[in-house]
Amino acid sequence: MIIHLKPEVTSQVAEQLGRELESIVLPRQGFFALITSSKMKPLDEKYNQFISQKFPFDDDIQLASKKYLSDVREIKITDTVSIGGKTNNTVMITGPCSVESEAQIEQCSELCVELGVKVLRAGAYKPRTTPYAFQGLGLEGLKLLDKMRTKHNLKIITEIRDSTHVNEVIEYADILQIGAKAMYDHGILKACGKSGKPVLLKRGFGATLQEFVQAAEFILSGGNDNVILCERGIRTFETKTRFTLDLCGVAYLKQYTNLPIILDPSHAIGFAYGVADLSKACVAMGVDGLLIETHPNPSVAKSDAAQQLNFAQFRELNSQLAAVANAVGRKMI
Ligand code: PEP
Ligand code: MN
């Protein structure tokens, strides 16, 4: 249950109530909220004097629930660009899987500028499946992204692979990406909860929708209201595609959660040939953004080579998406 305490309840009293009701105490604007377990016993009447509003839930989806906030949260990326809310924006995010060199990330940034894409993605710490593959440029990669942000006036999204560099990424990124393999890492989730920066949380490829949203609850209950969900494909029995993009899951998340949703067709299919068709399907679902991997020369990419679009493919796709977005009352930005 989420309990809004009356504005006059002090932080000391809120902390005491939090202990008694085994709740997380969350400062809100002008009042404190208690987040109890959803399986809490009925509240004793003696607490009524402190309470202004109660929101009961029957599962552990609470702060992310539409029953708590009926509108999708608006996540401000710049003064003029927001993800979610009532904006009807479908925000394009693109860039390579990994930052590989200054020349490569420069070319990717120039593509963003050419097409008016405002958010550049690229990983500096890569969560690879094998220790023998390129692991990312680390801090050097973050610094290159920082340079691109200033030089090209772009916003940067980059991922936190593990807790050894959480603070580094928090310092350099505009949007913190938590990758599919890190979705269950409580150290990362809690560190992101303490940061005020927007967080893009990817769904673990073996995670249920409930587990996915519960991971988001760790960030939200830590005090960070700016969480974006990202569906990037789940593992099924199918082996011809890398993963299976769960659009049913997206429909569920749209219906029941108040978090903006970004779709990542690149990692879902794992092959460039399907990214354009899938992207159109995603935009037609009326989602808040798309994340697409692009590379100046995908055949030599150091990670995810098979799925990255070359610039010509991306230009063509980008020019087609505006009409699809328009048809469902949205605007690609
Ligand atoms: C990525 O965005 O490059 C990435 C590794 O994604 P995921 O965590 O979805 O596999
Ligand atoms: Mn990738």
Short mmCIF file of C-alpha atoms and ligand atoms in Angstrom, two decimals:
data_model
loop_
_atom_site.label_atom_id
_atom_site.label_comp_id
_atom_site.label_asym_id
_atom_site.label_seq_id
_atom_site.Cartn_x
_atom_site.Cartn_y
_atom_site.Cartn_z
CA MET A 1 0.00 0.00 0.00
CA ILE A 2 1.15 3.57 -0.60
CA ILE A 3 0.17 5.90 2.23
CA HIS A 4 0.37 9.66 1.85
CA LEU A 5 0.96 11.27 5.22
CA LYS A 6 -0.57 14.64 6.06
CA PRO A 7 1.72 17.59 5.22
CA GLU A 8 2.12 18.44 8.92
CA VAL A 9 3.63 15.03 9.74
CA THR A 10 7.32 15.65 10.47
CA SER A 11 10.17 13.53 9.15
CA GLN A 12 10.77 12.10 12.64
CA VAL A 13 7.15 10.97 12.96
CA ALA A 14 7.22 9.64 9.37
CA GLU A 15 10.35 7.61 10.19
CA GLN A 16 8.68 6.22 13.32
CA LEU A 17 5.55 5.28 11.37
CA GLY A 18 7.77 3.75 8.71
CA ARG A 19 9.39 1.48 11.32
CA GLU A 20 6.05 0.49 12.83
CA LEU A 21 4.53 -0.31 9.47
CA GLU A 22 7.71 -1.83 8.00
CA SER A 23 7.60 0.67 5.17
CA ILE A 24 9.93 2.61 2.96
CA VAL A 25 9.63 6.32 3.77
CA LEU A 26 9.73 8.43 0.65
CA PRO A 27 9.91 12.24 0.80
CA ARG A 28 7.47 13.77 -1.69
CA GLN A 29 6.83 17.43 -2.45
CA GLY A 30 5.51 18.78 0.82
CA PHE A 31 4.72 15.46 2.51
CA PHE A 32 6.06 11.98 3.19
CA ALA A 33 4.79 8.77 1.65
CA LEU A 34 5.05 5.31 3.18
CA ILE A 35 5.34 2.31 0.90
CA THR A 36 4.34 -0.79 2.75
CA SER A 37 4.40 -4.37 1.61
CA SER A 38 1.41 -5.02 -0.61
CA LYS A 39 0.55 -7.97 1.63
CA MET A 40 0.14 -5.74 4.66
CA LYS A 41 -2.49 -6.54 7.31
CA PRO A 42 -5.35 -4.00 7.60
CA LEU A 43 -4.18 -0.72 9.13
CA ASP A 44 -5.01 -0.02 12.75
CA GLU A 45 -7.38 2.95 13.16
CA LYS A 46 -4.85 4.77 15.34
CA TYR A 47 -2.89 5.65 12.18
CA ASN A 48 -5.77 7.51 10.55
CA GLN A 49 -4.81 10.82 12.21
CA PHE A 50 -1.56 10.87 10.17
CA ILE A 51 -2.94 9.81 6.80
CA SER A 52 -4.28 11.92 3.98
CA GLN A 53 -4.62 9.23 1.28
CA LYS A 54 -4.24 5.45 0.88
CA PHE A 55 -3.60 3.46 -2.30
CA PRO A 56 -4.01 -0.29 -1.81
CA PHE A 57 -2.50 -2.77 -4.30
CA ASP A 58 -2.68 -6.51 -4.54
CA ASP A 59 0.85 -7.06 -5.84
CA ASP A 60 4.23 -5.39 -5.51
CA ILE A 61 3.66 -3.00 -8.38
CA GLN A 62 2.96 0.17 -6.48
CA LEU A 63 4.74 3.42 -7.44
CA ALA A 64 4.77 2.25 -11.07
CA SER A 65 1.07 1.42 -11.06
CA LYS A 66 -1.60 3.28 -13.04
CA LYS A 67 -3.75 2.86 -9.91
CA TYR A 68 -1.34 5.23 -8.18
CA LEU A 69 -0.66 7.72 -11.00
CA SER A 70 -3.16 7.43 -13.81
CA ASP A 71 -1.05 9.39 -16.31
CA VAL A 72 2.24 8.25 -17.81
CA ARG A 73 5.14 10.00 -16.10
CA GLU A 74 6.90 12.72 -18.06
CA ILE A 75 10.68 12.35 -18.00
CA LYS A 76 12.43 15.60 -18.91
CA ILE A 77 15.54 15.09 -21.03
CA THR A 78 16.09 18.75 -21.95
CA ASP A 79 14.04 21.90 -21.50
CA THR A 80 12.26 21.11 -24.74
CA VAL A 81 12.45 17.30 -24.97
CA SER A 82 10.49 14.95 -22.73
CA ILE A 83 9.82 11.24 -22.86
CA GLY A 84 6.31 10.14 -21.89
CA GLY A 85 3.72 12.34 -20.23
CA LYS A 86 1.15 13.88 -22.49
CA THR A 87 3.75 14.82 -25.08
CA ASN A 88 2.85 12.09 -27.58
CA ASN A 89 6.52 12.08 -28.50
CA THR A 90 8.18 8.97 -29.83
CA VAL A 91 11.79 9.78 -29.10
CA MET A 92 14.46 8.33 -31.37
CA ILE A 93 17.64 7.18 -29.68
CA THR A 94 20.44 5.87 -31.86
CA GLY A 95 24.14 5.17 -31.96
CA PRO A 96 26.50 2.21 -31.98
CA CYS A 97 26.44 -0.71 -29.59
CA SER A 98 29.86 0.35 -28.23
CA VAL A 99 32.02 3.45 -28.37
CA GLU A 100 34.99 2.10 -30.32
CA SER A 101 37.04 5.17 -31.26
CA GLU A 102 36.73 8.93 -31.50
CA ALA A 103 36.33 8.76 -35.29
CA GLN A 104 33.52 6.21 -35.02
CA ILE A 105 31.52 8.04 -32.33
CA GLU A 106 32.09 11.34 -34.15
CA GLN A 107 30.51 9.90 -37.31
CA CYS A 108 27.57 8.55 -35.28
CA SER A 109 27.10 11.94 -33.63
CA GLU A 110 27.12 13.66 -37.01
CA LEU A 111 24.38 11.29 -38.17
CA CYS A 112 22.29 12.29 -35.15
CA VAL A 113 22.79 15.98 -35.91
CA GLU A 114 21.99 15.47 -39.61
CA LEU A 115 18.67 13.77 -38.78
CA GLY A 116 17.74 15.82 -35.74
CA VAL A 117 18.12 12.88 -33.34
CA LYS A 118 18.67 14.32 -29.87
CA VAL A 119 19.87 11.34 -27.88
CA LEU A 120 23.04 9.42 -28.74
CA ARG A 121 23.46 5.90 -27.35
CA ALA A 122 26.70 3.91 -27.00
CA GLY A 123 28.13 1.61 -24.38
CA ALA A 124 31.50 2.21 -22.70
CA TYR A 125 31.17 -0.74 -20.32
CA LYS A 126 29.84 -3.69 -22.29
CA PRO A 127 28.18 -6.68 -20.62
CA ARG A 128 29.53 -9.31 -23.01
CA THR A 129 28.59 -12.96 -22.92
CA THR A 130 32.25 -14.01 -23.16
CA PRO A 131 35.35 -12.59 -21.44
CA TYR A 132 37.26 -12.94 -24.73
CA ALA A 133 35.25 -10.32 -26.61
CA PHE A 134 35.66 -6.51 -26.58
CA GLN A 135 34.58 -5.28 -23.14
CA GLY A 136 34.28 -1.58 -24.01
CA LEU A 137 36.60 1.42 -23.65
CA GLY A 138 35.50 2.14 -20.10
CA LEU A 139 36.27 5.63 -18.79
CA GLU A 140 37.92 6.61 -22.08
CA GLY A 141 34.61 5.80 -23.79
CA LEU A 142 32.67 7.91 -21.31
CA LYS A 143 35.01 10.82 -21.96
CA LEU A 144 34.49 10.50 -25.72
CA LEU A 145 30.72 10.55 -25.16
CA ASP A 146 31.11 13.61 -22.98
CA LYS A 147 33.04 15.30 -25.79
CA MET A 148 30.26 14.47 -28.29
CA ARG A 149 27.64 15.87 -25.93
CA THR A 150 29.38 19.23 -25.79
CA LYS A 151 30.50 19.37 -29.41
CA HIS A 152 27.19 18.32 -30.96
CA ASN A 153 24.72 19.33 -28.27
CA LEU A 154 23.47 15.76 -27.83
CA LYS A 155 22.16 13.94 -24.79
CA ILE A 156 23.98 10.76 -23.91
CA ILE A 157 22.61 7.41 -22.83
CA THR A 158 25.13 4.79 -21.77
CA GLU A 159 24.96 1.67 -19.67
CA ILE A 160 26.08 0.66 -16.22
CA ARG A 161 27.44 -2.87 -16.45
CA ASP A 162 28.25 -3.47 -12.78
CA SER A 163 28.62 -1.70 -9.48
CA THR A 164 32.35 -0.92 -9.95
CA HIS A 165 31.62 2.09 -12.16
CA VAL A 166 28.11 3.16 -11.18
CA ASN A 167 29.22 6.58 -10.01
CA GLU A 168 31.36 7.17 -13.09
CA VAL A 169 28.43 6.53 -15.44
CA ILE A 170 26.09 8.56 -13.25
CA GLU A 171 28.54 11.45 -13.58
CA TYR A 172 28.89 11.28 -17.38
CA ALA A 173 25.51 10.13 -18.71
CA ASP A 174 22.31 12.11 -19.19
CA ILE A 175 20.25 8.91 -19.15
CA LEU A 176 21.50 5.88 -17.21
CA GLN A 177 20.94 2.60 -19.00
CA ILE A 178 20.59 -0.56 -16.96
CA GLY A 179 21.09 -3.47 -19.32
CA ALA A 180 19.11 -6.69 -19.55
CA LYS A 181 21.78 -8.66 -17.70
CA ALA A 182 21.95 -6.05 -14.92
CA MET A 183 18.20 -5.77 -14.35
CA TYR A 184 18.43 -7.80 -11.14
CA ASP A 185 21.53 -6.05 -9.76
CA HIS A 186 20.30 -4.40 -6.60
CA GLY A 187 23.52 -2.42 -6.16
CA ILE A 188 22.92 -0.75 -9.53
CA LEU A 189 19.17 -0.34 -9.00
CA LYS A 190 19.69 1.28 -5.60
CA ALA A 191 22.48 3.58 -6.84
CA CYS A 192 20.20 4.70 -9.69
CA GLY A 193 17.42 5.23 -7.15
CA LYS A 194 19.60 7.75 -5.35
CA SER A 195 20.48 9.60 -8.56
CA GLY A 196 18.06 12.13 -9.97
CA LYS A 197 19.00 11.30 -13.56
CA PRO A 198 16.57 9.51 -15.89
CA VAL A 199 17.05 5.75 -15.95
CA LEU A 200 16.28 3.45 -18.87
CA LEU A 201 15.72 0.02 -17.37
CA LYS A 202 15.92 -2.85 -19.82
CA ARG A 203 13.93 -6.00 -19.23
CA GLY A 204 16.04 -9.04 -18.40
CA PHE A 205 15.58 -11.58 -21.17
CA GLY A 206 14.41 -14.15 -18.63
CA ALA A 207 12.35 -11.77 -16.51
CA THR A 208 8.58 -11.82 -16.21
CA LEU A 209 6.71 -8.54 -16.55
CA GLN A 210 6.10 -8.59 -12.79
CA GLU A 211 9.82 -8.97 -12.07
CA PHE A 212 10.63 -6.25 -14.60
CA VAL A 213 8.33 -3.72 -12.97
CA GLN A 214 9.46 -4.76 -9.49
CA ALA A 215 13.03 -3.93 -10.55
CA ALA A 216 11.72 -0.48 -11.55
CA GLU A 217 10.14 -0.21 -8.09
CA PHE A 218 13.62 -0.45 -6.55
CA ILE A 219 14.63 2.71 -8.41
CA LEU A 220 11.35 4.54 -7.79
CA SER A 221 11.26 3.69 -4.09
CA GLY A 222 14.84 4.92 -3.78
CA GLY A 223 13.54 8.38 -4.64
CA ASN A 224 14.16 8.59 -8.39
CA ASP A 225 10.87 9.25 -10.21
CA ASN A 226 12.43 9.22 -13.66
CA VAL A 227 12.25 5.63 -14.81
CA ILE A 228 11.70 4.51 -18.40
CA LEU A 229 11.06 0.86 -19.23
CA CYS A 230 12.70 -0.78 -22.23
CA GLU A 231 11.48 -4.00 -23.83
CA ARG A 232 14.38 -5.54 -25.74
CA GLY A 233 13.26 -9.09 -26.38
CA ILE A 234 12.93 -12.14 -24.17
CA ARG A 235 14.24 -15.65 -24.58
CA THR A 236 11.77 -18.13 -26.03
CA PHE A 237 12.13 -21.54 -27.70
CA GLU A 238 12.87 -19.76 -30.99
CA THR A 239 16.46 -19.80 -32.19
CA LYS A 240 16.21 -18.19 -35.64
CA THR A 241 16.00 -14.73 -34.10
CA ARG A 242 18.22 -13.67 -31.20
CA PHE A 243 15.27 -12.97 -28.86
CA THR A 244 11.51 -12.47 -29.20
CA LEU A 245 10.19 -8.92 -28.94
CA ASP A 246 7.34 -9.15 -26.45
CA LEU A 247 4.76 -6.74 -27.82
CA CYS A 248 2.06 -8.39 -25.68
CA GLY A 249 4.20 -7.42 -22.72
CA VAL A 250 4.34 -3.87 -24.04
CA ALA A 251 0.54 -3.76 -24.21
CA TYR A 252 0.44 -4.95 -20.59
CA LEU A 253 2.95 -2.32 -19.45
CA LYS A 254 1.03 0.44 -21.26
CA GLN A 255 -2.21 -0.65 -19.62
CA TYR A 256 -1.03 -1.14 -16.05
CA THR A 257 2.05 1.01 -15.44
CA ASN A 258 2.65 4.74 -15.40
CA LEU A 259 6.18 4.49 -16.82
CA PRO A 260 7.13 5.55 -20.35
CA ILE A 261 8.15 2.69 -22.64
CA ILE A 262 10.96 2.54 -25.15
CA LEU A 263 11.36 -0.37 -27.53
CA ASP A 264 14.63 -1.83 -28.72
CA PRO A 265 14.10 -3.85 -31.89
CA SER A 266 17.85 -4.15 -32.56
CA HIS A 267 18.69 -6.40 -29.61
CA ALA A 268 15.38 -8.24 -29.95
CA ILE A 269 15.85 -9.64 -33.43
CA GLY A 270 19.64 -9.48 -33.43
CA PHE A 271 19.82 -9.05 -37.21
CA ALA A 272 19.76 -5.83 -39.21
CA TYR A 273 17.35 -7.21 -41.84
CA GLY A 274 14.36 -7.11 -39.48
CA VAL A 275 15.00 -3.88 -37.62
CA ALA A 276 13.07 -1.60 -40.02
CA ASP A 277 9.88 -3.69 -40.03
CA LEU A 278 9.98 -4.17 -36.28
CA SER A 279 10.59 -0.47 -35.70
CA LYS A 280 7.46 0.39 -37.67
CA ALA A 281 5.44 -2.12 -35.64
CA CYS A 282 6.81 -0.61 -32.42
CA VAL A 283 5.97 2.95 -33.43
CA ALA A 284 2.50 1.82 -34.51
CA MET A 285 1.94 0.55 -30.96
CA GLY A 286 2.21 4.13 -29.74
CA VAL A 287 5.28 3.84 -27.56
CA ASP A 288 7.38 6.64 -26.11
CA GLY A 289 10.61 5.92 -27.89
CA LEU A 290 12.79 3.67 -30.00
CA LEU A 291 16.37 2.59 -29.44
CA ILE A 292 18.15 1.51 -32.60
CA GLU A 293 21.79 0.55 -33.02
CA THR A 294 23.66 2.18 -35.91
CA HIS A 295 27.28 1.97 -36.95
CA PRO A 296 29.29 3.59 -39.78
CA ASN A 297 30.42 0.13 -40.86
CA PRO A 298 28.52 -2.61 -39.01
CA SER A 299 30.61 -5.43 -40.50
CA VAL A 300 33.62 -4.34 -38.42
CA ALA A 301 31.69 -3.44 -35.25
CA LYS A 302 33.32 -4.73 -32.07
CA SER A 303 29.99 -5.80 -30.56
CA ASP A 304 26.55 -6.65 -31.96
CA ALA A 305 27.82 -6.42 -35.55
CA ALA A 306 24.95 -8.40 -37.07
CA GLN A 307 22.17 -6.14 -35.85
CA GLN A 308 23.49 -2.62 -36.35
CA LEU A 309 22.09 -0.59 -39.23
CA ASN A 310 24.45 1.26 -41.52
CA PHE A 311 23.76 4.95 -42.01
CA ALA A 312 21.93 4.54 -45.32
CA GLN A 313 19.58 1.96 -43.78
CA PHE A 314 18.96 4.20 -40.80
CA ARG A 315 18.30 7.28 -42.91
CA GLU A 316 15.70 5.38 -44.91
CA LEU A 317 14.00 3.95 -41.83
CA ASN A 318 14.02 7.28 -40.04
CA SER A 319 12.33 8.97 -42.98
CA GLN A 320 9.55 6.36 -42.96
CA LEU A 321 8.74 6.43 -39.25
CA ALA A 322 7.23 9.92 -39.12
CA ALA A 323 4.20 8.78 -41.13
CA VAL A 324 3.68 5.71 -38.94
CA ALA A 325 3.87 7.84 -35.79
CA ASN A 326 1.49 10.35 -37.31
CA ALA A 327 -1.04 7.64 -38.07
CA VAL A 328 -1.29 6.82 -34.34
CA GLY A 329 -1.36 10.45 -33.17
CA ARG A 330 2.30 10.66 -32.28
CA LYS A 331 5.32 12.62 -33.35
CA MET A 332 8.81 11.24 -33.93
CA ILE A 333 11.40 13.54 -32.42
C1 PEP B 1 23.03 -2.66 -25.48
O1 PEP B 1 22.14 -1.80 -25.40
O2 PEP B 1 24.01 -2.56 -26.23
C2 PEP B 1 22.86 -3.91 -24.70
C3 PEP B 1 23.91 -4.64 -24.32
O3 PEP B 1 21.59 -4.22 -24.50
P1 PEP B 1 20.90 -5.37 -23.61
O4 PEP B 1 21.26 -5.06 -22.18
O5 PEP B 1 19.45 -5.21 -23.92
O6 PEP B 1 21.46 -6.69 -24.07
MN MN B 2 24.30 -3.80 -28.30
#
